[in-house]
Amino acid sequence: MSALKIEKGSSRHSAYDLRNPNDEIIETHTLAVVVDNEAGVLARVIGLFSGRGYNIDSLTVAEVDHMGHRSRITVVTSGTPEVIVQIKAQLGRMVPVHAVHDLTADGPSVERELALLKVTGTGEKRVEALRLADIFRANAVDSTLESFIFSIAGSPDKIDAFTELMRPLGLTEIARTGVAALTRGPK
Amino acid sequence: MAQQMTGARMVVQALKDQGVDVVFGYPGGAVLPIYDELFQDQGIKHILVRHEQGAAHAAEGYARSTGKPGVVIVTSGPGATNAVTGITDALMDSIPMVVLTGQVPTFMIGSDAFQEADTVGITRPCTKHNWLVKDTDALAATIHQGFHVATSGRPGPVLIDIPKDVQFATGTYLSPTEAPVGHYQPRVRGDVEMITALVEALETAERPIFYTGGGVINSGVLASQLLRDFVDATGFPITSTLMGLGAYPASGKRWLGMLGMHGLYEANMAMHDCDLMINIGARFDDRITGRIADFSPESRKAHIDIDPSSINKVVRTDFPIVGDVAHVLEDALRIWKARGRRLNKPALAKWWAQIEEWKAIRCLTYKRSETTIKPQYALERLEALTKKYDRFICTDVGQHQMWAAQFLNFDAPNRWMTSGGLGTMGYGLPASIGVQVAHPDALVINVAGDASFLMNIQEMGTARQYDLPVKQFILNNERLGMVRQWQELLHGQRYSHSWSEALPDFVKLAEAFGGKGFLVSDPKDLDDAIMEMIAYDGPVIFDCLVEKHENCFPMIPSGEPHNKMLMGDAKTQDAISTSGAVLV
Ligand SMILES: Cc1ncc(C[n+]2csc(CCOP(=O)(O)OP(=O)(O)O)c2C)c(N)n1
C-alpha cells in the first residue's frame, strides 16, 4: 500500500480535525474555577485538561472558604477561541464546579504571582543582583556571603523579566506559585 | 425521620427509597456486608451476572428501555475494573447508571491491599461523577446525590466507592427528602430569544431538516411526542442518528431513515444540501458529519442540547439553545403557532420533490440470492415476522448493527438498544438481559455478530438462571465483518486476523447453557425457524449462516463528505483515498 501523503498541518483529510491549527490565533486566558473542596477535585480538573488535550500554562489551587468548603482554582490556559469556549463549557458542566470566570474576557483583572529566586555569586554580580532586585522591588528574604533568595510578587510578565535578568547573575533555583487573579471593580 | 443503621443497610434502604426494584451485580469480599443485606431484604431483586461487564451492559439495557437509572453492584479491584467498559459505554451514550463498588477498608487504602484498586481514580474519566465515601454518615446522602446526578441534565453513569468498614459501621440514614440537595441543577429551559430566532428561521427555510439524536429519547416520552407534533405540523423531513431511532416513527410520513456513515442516501443528501439544520439532542459525531470542512456547507444550524459543552464543540452553530429537548420543543411549537404557523410552502414542496428523487435511488437495494441468506434478507424477514409483537431490539457492534439500524423499523422510543459512542462488541447479550428483566413479557431480540456474541457469551448462564427468554439472533458470517469490510476497501484486501476460525457449535452451546439452538443456512428455512424462535419460551441462540463477504452500504468513506457516498454496486476497491485510511 502506498505511503500516506498528508500535508503537514493539514486537516483536509481528517474527519476529526476541526480547524487548521496554522491559521488560527492562539489566545491565553486566565480562568478562575470555584469548586467544592472535595477529595479528588483537582485531579478531576487536571484530568479534563490532559484527557482532552488542553494546555495548562499555570495552575494554582487553595481553599478560599473553609466554612463553605470552596476552593478556587486559577488556571492559565491557551488555545484558539473555540477551544477556550469549549474548556469553559467542559469545566462548567462538572458536578463539583460552582462557577467558571474568564478573567481575560470579563474585563480588566489583577493578576499576581509570587516567586522565590536563589542567586549565588560574589563580587560585581552580587552587587548588580541586589541593585536590580531593588528596581523590581524584590526582597532579599535569605542571604549568605555568596547567595541571596529574592522574593518577588507581581504579574507573571514582571517575574519573567526579573528571572531573565537574574540568569547571568547566578540564578540557580526558582520556585513560582502560579497566578492568583481577580477581576477589578466592586463585582 | 433520621434512623441509625449500618452502611450496608443504608445502601439497600437508599436504593429502595430511590425506587430501585432490580440491581445487576456480582459479589466479592469488599461488598459482602451489602450482599448480606440483600439476602435479608427481598425488596430488591438482584440479577447475578457472569462477568461485571455484563452487569454494566445489562443495567444499560434496563435503563435505555425504561428511562429509569440502571443499578450495578460489584466488588473492589477486579470487580470494579471489569465494569469499566460498561461504565464508559454508558458515559458515551448518556445512559443513567449508578454503580456501587466495594472498596478495601479505609485504613488499608493505599497499602496495595488484596483486591485494592484506585477505583475512583480509574473511573474518574469514565463517569459523570464519582465519590469515595469515607464516613457512614455521608453514605445515604451520597447515594441520593448519585441518583440525582446520574438522571439530571445529560444523563450518565456515576460510581460510589464504599470501603468495607464504612459498610459495617453504623451511622445516620437520611431519606432522599432529608438529604441535602447539591448545587448541581442543570438548566432545562432554553433561551426564549434564541428559540424565537430559530422559529423565524424555520418560517422562511427553503430546505429544512430535523436531525435528531439520543437526547430526544433521554428527554423522555413527552419529548418524542412533541417532536412528532412538530414534524407533522411543519412537514419538514426528519432523520436521526443511530441513538435516536424510534423517537420519530419509522412509519411516519416525514421519515428519511438514519443518517451517517451507513445512513440512507436520502438522509445524507438532505443533510448536505439543506439550508436549515435543526439538531435536536444529537452531537455532530464524526460518524455523522464525515469531513467537517464539507459538512452541510450551505445551512444555518440550530443545536438544541442540554449539555452546553456539546454546542460549538464540533460544528459552529447559528442558533445555540441549551436546554432540555421537551422544554425547548414545547416553547418552539408554542411560539411558532402564536406567530401564525408560517412556512415557506412552495419551497418546501420543491424540497420534497428533490428528496423523493433521492429516495427513488433505493439505496438499501442489495443483490438477492436463492441459495445463501443475505444478512439484509435475514433482517427483512425478522422485521416482517416480529413487527406485530411488543418488541425490543439490542445489537452488538459491526456490520450486523448497521444493517439492523437500516432494516428494522422503530415506531416508539426506548425500543432500540445499541452501543453507539463506544461501539462495544459484546454489548448486546447482556443488554438484552437487562431489557428482558424490565419487560418480562416482551419479545427481546439481540441482533448479534458471531464475533461480538462470543465477547460476553457467559451471560447465557444469567439468561437461563432467571428464565429470561432472550433471543440471540446471530448473523454469522464467520468473519469480523466490519473489520473485513474496511480491509477490503482500504487495505488492499489483506484480511489480517479478521475471521473466526474455530467458532463453536452455537446450537450445542445453546443447549449446554440450557437454552435452545437453531442453525439455519437456507433462505427457505428462515421464516419457519424465526417463528419457532419466537414461540420458544426460553433463551435462544439462532445461528443464521449468512453470506460471508457482504459489505454494508451505503457508506460514507472516512474523510469524505455526505454527498460522496458509496452505494451497493459501486466499485469498492480503492474507494477510500489513502489519506482516508488513517481515520477510524
Ligand atoms: C470490544 C471491541 N473490540 C474491537 C472492536 C473493533 N471491531 C468493530 S466491528 C468488529 C467486528 C465485529 O464482528 P462481528 O461481531 O462478527 O460482526 P459483523 O461485523 O461480522 O457483523 C470489530 C473487531 C470493537 N468494536 N469492540
PDB file of C-alpha atoms in Angstrom, chain A residues 1-2 4 6 12-16 18 24 36 38 40 43-44 82 86 89-90 93 95-98, chain B residues 124 129-130 149 154 183 286-287 290-292 307 309 313-314 316 490-491 494 559 578-579 582-584:
ATOM      1  CA  MET A   1       0.000   0.000   0.000  1.00  0.00           C
ATOM      2  CA  SER A   2       1.320   3.416  -0.890  1.00  0.00           C
ATOM      3  CA  LEU A   4       0.168   8.159   3.265  1.00  0.00           C
ATOM      4  CA  ILE A   6      -0.909  14.044   4.147  1.00  0.00           C
ATOM      5  CA  ARG A  12      -8.221  18.362   4.928  1.00  0.00           C
ATOM      6  CA  HIS A  13      -8.337  14.615   5.156  1.00  0.00           C
ATOM      7  CA  SER A  14      -9.465  14.277   8.694  1.00  0.00           C
ATOM      8  CA  ALA A  15     -12.915  13.536   9.907  1.00  0.00           C
ATOM      9  CA  TYR A  16     -11.794  14.658  13.328  1.00  0.00           C
ATOM     10  CA  LEU A  18     -11.819  20.724  13.026  1.00  0.00           C
ATOM     11  CA  GLU A  24      -5.995  30.378  13.973  1.00  0.00           C
ATOM     12  CA  ASP A  36     -16.400  22.164  46.057  1.00  0.00           C
ATOM     13  CA  GLU A  38     -13.879  17.614  47.856  1.00  0.00           C
ATOM     14  CA  GLY A  40     -10.043  14.420  44.003  1.00  0.00           C
ATOM     15  CA  ALA A  43      -7.319  15.566  39.760  1.00  0.00           C
ATOM     16  CA  ARG A  44     -10.684  15.868  38.056  1.00  0.00           C
ATOM     17  CA  GLU A  82     -13.199  27.877  20.099  1.00  0.00           C
ATOM     18  CA  GLN A  86     -15.023  24.578  24.950  1.00  0.00           C
ATOM     19  CA  ALA A  89     -18.137  24.631  28.915  1.00  0.00           C
ATOM     20  CA  GLN A  90     -16.379  21.420  29.888  1.00  0.00           C
ATOM     21  CA  ARG A  93     -20.627  21.028  33.451  1.00  0.00           C
ATOM     22  CA  VAL A  95     -20.561  18.330  39.085  1.00  0.00           C
ATOM     23  CA  PRO A  96     -18.333  19.944  41.774  1.00  0.00           C
ATOM     24  CA  VAL A  97     -17.847  23.163  39.791  1.00  0.00           C
ATOM     25  CA  HIS A  98     -19.867  26.158  41.017  1.00  0.00           C
TER      26      HIS A  98
ATOM     27  CA  ARG B 124     -12.888   9.457  37.067  1.00  0.00           C
ATOM     28  CA  HIS B 129     -19.067  11.931  38.651  1.00  0.00           C
ATOM     29  CA  ASN B 130     -17.802   9.562  41.326  1.00  0.00           C
ATOM     30  CA  VAL B 149     -26.541  13.448  39.100  1.00  0.00           C
ATOM     31  CA  ARG B 154     -27.295  14.989  30.368  1.00  0.00           C
ATOM     32  CA  HIS B 183     -25.933  22.630  43.745  1.00  0.00           C
ATOM     33  CA  ASP B 286     -17.769  12.136  13.356  1.00  0.00           C
ATOM     34  CA  ARG B 287     -19.816   9.118  12.194  1.00  0.00           C
ATOM     35  CA  GLY B 290     -17.872  12.986   7.728  1.00  0.00           C
ATOM     36  CA  ARG B 291     -15.329  15.604   6.728  1.00  0.00           C
ATOM     37  CA  ILE B 292     -16.167  18.654   8.782  1.00  0.00           C
ATOM     38  CA  ASP B 307     -25.111  19.901  27.628  1.00  0.00           C
ATOM     39  CA  SER B 309     -20.225  21.658  26.076  1.00  0.00           C
ATOM     40  CA  LYS B 313     -17.723  21.612  20.093  1.00  0.00           C
ATOM     41  CA  VAL B 314     -17.501  20.203  16.589  1.00  0.00           C
ATOM     42  CA  ARG B 316     -20.237  26.057  14.667  1.00  0.00           C
ATOM     43  CA  LEU B 490      -8.754   0.318   2.176  1.00  0.00           C
ATOM     44  CA  HIS B 491      -6.113  -2.240   2.997  1.00  0.00           C
ATOM     45  CA  ARG B 494      -5.295  -8.130   3.123  1.00  0.00           C
ATOM     46  CA  GLY B 559     -12.773  11.696   5.444  1.00  0.00           C
ATOM     47  CA  THR B 578      -5.026   6.602   1.172  1.00  0.00           C
ATOM     48  CA  SER B 579      -5.412   9.645   3.366  1.00  0.00           C
ATOM     49  CA  VAL B 582      -5.731   6.854   8.719  1.00  0.00           C
ATOM     50  CA  LEU B 583      -9.142   7.624  10.104  1.00  0.00           C
ATOM     51  CA  VAL B 584     -11.129   5.138  12.073  1.00  0.00           C
TER      52      VAL B 584
END
